[in-house]
């Protein structure tokens, strides 16, 4: 059985190193895993006053519904997670009984300066608690965006981080199976 993973990238820049992490993950997903990347570019900020959901939101919610697990690429903005990523989770969490998120396995990775988005990832883990998402504890993937691990297009070129991403995806598949009682 194929595990359908929805990847969300908190950065909207085309040459973002976080998008590079997602591109690498998508291209190197293990057997039995398919990664679909959500497009957050046109998703407006959550607003309960909207009479109808915008088309980009409907598309995003359908992608959440089709996903068995999530892969979150978390940049770090001012020591916290990026608004685009939080906003996508906010939209999904407003559906009845949190059915789009509740109980799903999550893998988190990120790229930023200094400590490679570690602070933002810890904030994201706090959000996951409330949303009843189940993030992996290990392996952790923190990539320094300015260390030469990425090329000028934001693509991941560092062998060690590439291996960490592959290990993260394998762990996500195992974690998903474990959360589902071994049923794949």
mmCIF file of C-alpha atoms in Angstrom:
data_model
loop_
_atom_site.group_PDB
_atom_site.id
_atom_site.type_symbol
_atom_site.label_atom_id
_atom_site.label_comp_id
_atom_site.label_asym_id
_atom_site.label_seq_id
_atom_site.Cartn_x
_atom_site.Cartn_y
_atom_site.Cartn_z
ATOM 1 C CA UNK A 1 0.000 0.000 0.000
ATOM 2 C CA UNK A 2 1.336 3.431 -0.946
ATOM 3 C CA UNK A 3 1.660 6.047 1.793
ATOM 4 C CA UNK A 4 0.432 9.373 0.430
ATOM 5 C CA UNK A 5 2.436 12.218 1.941
ATOM 6 C CA UNK A 6 1.468 15.856 1.608
ATOM 7 C CA UNK A 7 4.505 18.152 1.722
ATOM 8 C CA UNK A 8 4.045 21.744 2.863
ATOM 9 C CA UNK A 9 6.819 24.287 2.555
ATOM 10 C CA UNK A 10 6.642 27.389 4.717
ATOM 11 C CA UNK A 11 8.682 29.428 2.257
ATOM 12 C CA UNK A 12 6.998 30.735 -0.872
ATOM 13 C CA UNK A 13 10.241 31.610 -2.707
ATOM 14 C CA UNK A 14 10.939 29.431 -5.773
ATOM 15 C CA UNK A 15 14.655 29.133 -4.916
ATOM 16 C CA UNK A 16 14.081 28.614 -1.197
ATOM 17 C CA UNK A 17 16.341 26.061 0.443
ATOM 18 C CA UNK A 18 13.279 24.659 2.217
ATOM 19 C CA UNK A 19 11.700 24.082 -1.178
ATOM 20 C CA UNK A 20 14.997 22.421 -2.097
ATOM 21 C CA UNK A 21 14.575 20.029 0.837
ATOM 22 C CA UNK A 22 11.058 19.223 -0.372
ATOM 23 C CA UNK A 23 12.209 18.719 -3.973
ATOM 24 C CA UNK A 24 14.916 16.357 -2.790
ATOM 25 C CA UNK A 25 12.458 14.421 -0.608
ATOM 26 C CA UNK A 26 9.951 14.124 -3.439
ATOM 27 C CA UNK A 27 12.603 12.867 -5.860
ATOM 28 C CA UNK A 28 13.995 10.365 -3.330
ATOM 29 C CA UNK A 29 10.884 9.037 -1.631
ATOM 30 C CA UNK A 30 11.301 5.405 -0.625
ATOM 31 C CA UNK A 31 9.391 2.626 -2.341
ATOM 32 C CA UNK A 32 5.775 2.664 -1.240
ATOM 33 C CA UNK A 33 5.669 6.423 -0.636
ATOM 34 C CA UNK A 34 4.330 9.159 -2.915
ATOM 35 C CA UNK A 35 4.950 12.796 -1.986
ATOM 36 C CA UNK A 36 2.620 15.499 -3.290
ATOM 37 C CA UNK A 37 3.678 19.120 -2.765
ATOM 38 C CA UNK A 38 0.986 21.639 -1.820
ATOM 39 C CA UNK A 39 1.084 25.056 -3.441
ATOM 40 C CA UNK A 40 0.535 27.650 -0.710
ATOM 41 C CA UNK A 41 1.216 30.705 -2.881
ATOM 42 C CA UNK A 42 -2.438 31.702 -3.375
ATOM 43 C CA UNK A 43 -3.818 30.541 -0.013
ATOM 44 C CA UNK A 44 -5.118 33.658 1.795
ATOM 45 C CA UNK A 45 -4.797 34.135 5.513
ATOM 46 C CA UNK A 46 -7.430 32.276 7.489
ATOM 47 C CA UNK A 47 -10.490 34.464 8.044
ATOM 48 C CA UNK A 48 -13.656 33.058 9.626
ATOM 49 C CA UNK A 49 -15.630 35.954 8.163
ATOM 50 C CA UNK A 50 -15.235 34.718 4.592
ATOM 51 C CA UNK A 51 -18.613 33.565 3.280
ATOM 52 C CA UNK A 52 -17.037 30.899 1.071
ATOM 53 C CA UNK A 53 -13.653 29.231 0.991
ATOM 54 C CA UNK A 54 -11.404 30.523 -1.795
ATOM 55 C CA UNK A 55 -10.527 28.001 -4.525
ATOM 56 C CA UNK A 56 -6.913 27.707 -3.339
ATOM 57 C CA UNK A 57 -8.167 26.762 0.124
ATOM 58 C CA UNK A 58 -10.577 24.150 -1.256
ATOM 59 C CA UNK A 59 -7.694 22.612 -3.191
ATOM 60 C CA UNK A 60 -5.471 22.596 -0.111
ATOM 61 C CA UNK A 61 -8.150 20.989 2.046
ATOM 62 C CA UNK A 62 -8.675 18.268 -0.571
ATOM 63 C CA UNK A 63 -4.926 17.616 -0.508
ATOM 64 C CA UNK A 64 -5.001 17.295 3.288
ATOM 65 C CA UNK A 65 -7.931 14.877 3.027
ATOM 66 C CA UNK A 66 -6.071 12.684 0.523
ATOM 67 C CA UNK A 67 -2.885 12.554 2.632
ATOM 68 C CA UNK A 68 -1.962 9.735 4.974
ATOM 69 C CA UNK A 69 0.942 11.696 6.489
ATOM 70 C CA UNK A 70 2.567 15.132 6.306
ATOM 71 C CA UNK A 71 6.067 16.372 5.530
ATOM 72 C CA UNK A 72 6.599 19.916 6.786
ATOM 73 C CA UNK A 73 9.517 22.051 5.590
ATOM 74 C CA UNK A 74 9.862 24.708 8.233
ATOM 75 C CA UNK A 75 11.906 27.852 7.616
ATOM 76 C CA UNK A 76 12.678 30.087 10.564
ATOM 77 C CA UNK A 77 11.391 33.660 10.556
ATOM 78 C CA UNK A 78 12.263 35.678 13.660
ATOM 79 C CA UNK A 79 12.873 32.527 15.760
ATOM 80 C CA UNK A 80 9.524 30.998 14.787
ATOM 81 C CA UNK A 81 7.713 29.256 11.958
ATOM 82 C CA UNK A 82 6.743 30.964 8.732
ATOM 83 C CA UNK A 83 3.213 32.350 8.373
ATOM 84 C CA UNK A 84 2.455 30.403 5.165
ATOM 85 C CA UNK A 85 2.988 27.072 6.920
ATOM 86 C CA UNK A 86 1.033 28.048 10.038
ATOM 87 C CA UNK A 87 -1.766 29.455 7.890
ATOM 88 C CA UNK A 88 -2.149 26.178 5.951
ATOM 89 C CA UNK A 89 -2.428 24.277 9.228
ATOM 90 C CA UNK A 90 -4.908 26.860 10.555
ATOM 91 C CA UNK A 91 -7.194 26.380 7.544
ATOM 92 C CA UNK A 92 -7.083 22.591 7.878
ATOM 93 C CA UNK A 93 -7.705 22.699 11.630
ATOM 94 C CA UNK A 94 -11.004 24.558 11.188
ATOM 95 C CA UNK A 95 -12.694 21.631 9.474
ATOM 96 C CA UNK A 96 -15.188 19.696 11.646
ATOM 97 C CA UNK A 97 -13.589 17.610 14.400
ATOM 98 C CA UNK A 98 -10.130 18.423 13.018
ATOM 99 C CA UNK A 99 -10.579 15.381 10.775
ATOM 100 C CA UNK A 100 -7.987 16.543 8.221
ATOM 101 C CA UNK A 101 -5.144 16.546 10.747
ATOM 102 C CA UNK A 102 -6.126 14.404 13.725
ATOM 103 C CA UNK A 103 -3.794 11.471 14.281
ATOM 104 C CA UNK A 104 -1.600 11.918 11.210
ATOM 105 C CA UNK A 105 2.104 11.145 11.262
ATOM 106 C CA UNK A 106 4.322 14.152 10.557
ATOM 107 C CA UNK A 107 7.962 14.549 9.578
ATOM 108 C CA UNK A 108 9.582 17.951 10.054
ATOM 109 C CA UNK A 109 12.690 19.316 8.371
ATOM 110 C CA UNK A 110 13.970 22.790 7.800
ATOM 111 C CA UNK A 111 16.637 25.100 6.566
ATOM 112 C CA UNK A 112 17.603 28.515 7.912
ATOM 113 C CA UNK A 113 20.618 30.418 9.130
ATOM 114 C CA UNK A 114 22.512 29.587 12.291
ATOM 115 C CA UNK A 115 20.903 26.544 13.868
ATOM 116 C CA UNK A 116 19.033 25.493 10.737
ATOM 117 C CA UNK A 117 15.440 26.287 11.824
ATOM 118 C CA UNK A 118 15.662 24.375 15.114
ATOM 119 C CA UNK A 119 13.799 27.065 17.064
ATOM 120 C CA UNK A 120 11.005 27.240 14.491
ATOM 121 C CA UNK A 121 10.733 23.462 14.401
ATOM 122 C CA UNK A 122 10.242 23.372 18.170
ATOM 123 C CA UNK A 123 7.456 25.958 17.867
ATOM 124 C CA UNK A 124 5.915 23.855 15.107
ATOM 125 C CA UNK A 125 5.985 20.833 17.412
ATOM 126 C CA UNK A 126 3.948 22.825 19.943
ATOM 127 C CA UNK A 127 1.373 23.584 17.245
ATOM 128 C CA UNK A 128 1.287 19.876 16.356
ATOM 129 C CA UNK A 129 0.344 19.006 19.947
ATOM 130 C CA UNK A 130 -2.809 21.104 19.809
ATOM 131 C CA UNK A 131 -3.692 19.861 16.308
ATOM 132 C CA UNK A 132 -3.332 16.207 17.417
ATOM 133 C CA UNK A 133 -0.634 15.634 14.819
ATOM 134 C CA UNK A 134 2.094 13.132 15.687
ATOM 135 C CA UNK A 135 5.550 14.388 14.675
ATOM 136 C CA UNK A 136 8.527 12.063 14.568
ATOM 137 C CA UNK A 137 11.064 12.677 17.303
ATOM 138 C CA UNK A 138 14.039 11.514 15.243
ATOM 139 C CA UNK A 139 15.793 11.920 12.991
ATOM 140 C CA UNK A 140 15.857 15.684 13.144
ATOM 141 C CA UNK A 141 16.788 17.525 9.958
ATOM 142 C CA UNK A 142 18.274 20.980 10.533
ATOM 143 C CA UNK A 143 20.112 22.443 7.545
ATOM 144 C CA UNK A 144 22.094 25.663 7.576
ATOM 145 C CA UNK A 145 20.932 27.514 4.469
ATOM 146 C CA UNK A 146 24.234 29.392 4.141
ATOM 147 C CA UNK A 147 26.730 26.575 4.660
ATOM 148 C CA UNK A 148 27.148 25.452 1.050
ATOM 149 C CA UNK A 149 24.628 22.600 1.468
ATOM 150 C CA UNK A 150 22.463 24.115 -1.280
ATOM 151 C CA UNK A 151 23.252 25.404 -4.760
ATOM 152 C CA UNK A 152 22.196 28.813 -6.160
ATOM 153 C CA UNK A 153 18.754 27.399 -7.102
ATOM 154 C CA UNK A 154 18.117 26.194 -3.550
ATOM 155 C CA UNK A 155 18.665 22.532 -4.414
ATOM 156 C CA UNK A 156 20.141 20.301 -1.736
ATOM 157 C CA UNK A 157 23.654 19.158 -2.668
ATOM 158 C CA UNK A 158 25.110 18.094 0.699
ATOM 159 C CA UNK A 159 25.515 14.301 0.970
ATOM 160 C CA UNK A 160 25.020 14.175 4.743
ATOM 161 C CA UNK A 161 21.802 16.203 4.708
ATOM 162 C CA UNK A 162 20.557 14.191 1.719
ATOM 163 C CA UNK A 163 21.066 11.024 3.771
ATOM 164 C CA UNK A 164 19.254 12.602 6.733
ATOM 165 C CA UNK A 165 16.266 13.431 4.522
ATOM 166 C CA UNK A 166 16.162 9.864 3.184
ATOM 167 C CA UNK A 167 16.313 8.508 6.755
ATOM 168 C CA UNK A 168 13.550 10.914 7.775
ATOM 169 C CA UNK A 169 11.295 9.582 5.015
ATOM 170 C CA UNK A 170 11.954 5.967 6.007
ATOM 171 C CA UNK A 171 11.188 6.847 9.625
ATOM 172 C CA UNK A 172 7.983 8.602 8.529
ATOM 173 C CA UNK A 173 6.829 5.458 6.721
ATOM 174 C CA UNK A 174 7.529 3.347 9.827
ATOM 175 C CA UNK A 175 5.865 5.913 12.115
ATOM 176 C CA UNK A 176 2.766 6.046 9.915
ATOM 177 C CA UNK A 177 2.485 2.237 10.017
ATOM 178 C CA UNK A 178 2.968 2.183 13.774
ATOM 179 C CA UNK A 179 0.273 4.828 14.317
ATOM 180 C CA UNK A 180 -2.092 2.813 12.119
ATOM 181 C CA UNK A 181 -1.430 -0.364 14.102
ATOM 182 C CA UNK A 182 0.860 -1.833 11.478
ATOM 183 C CA UNK A 183 -1.792 -1.608 8.733
ATOM 184 C CA UNK A 184 0.260 0.517 6.314
#
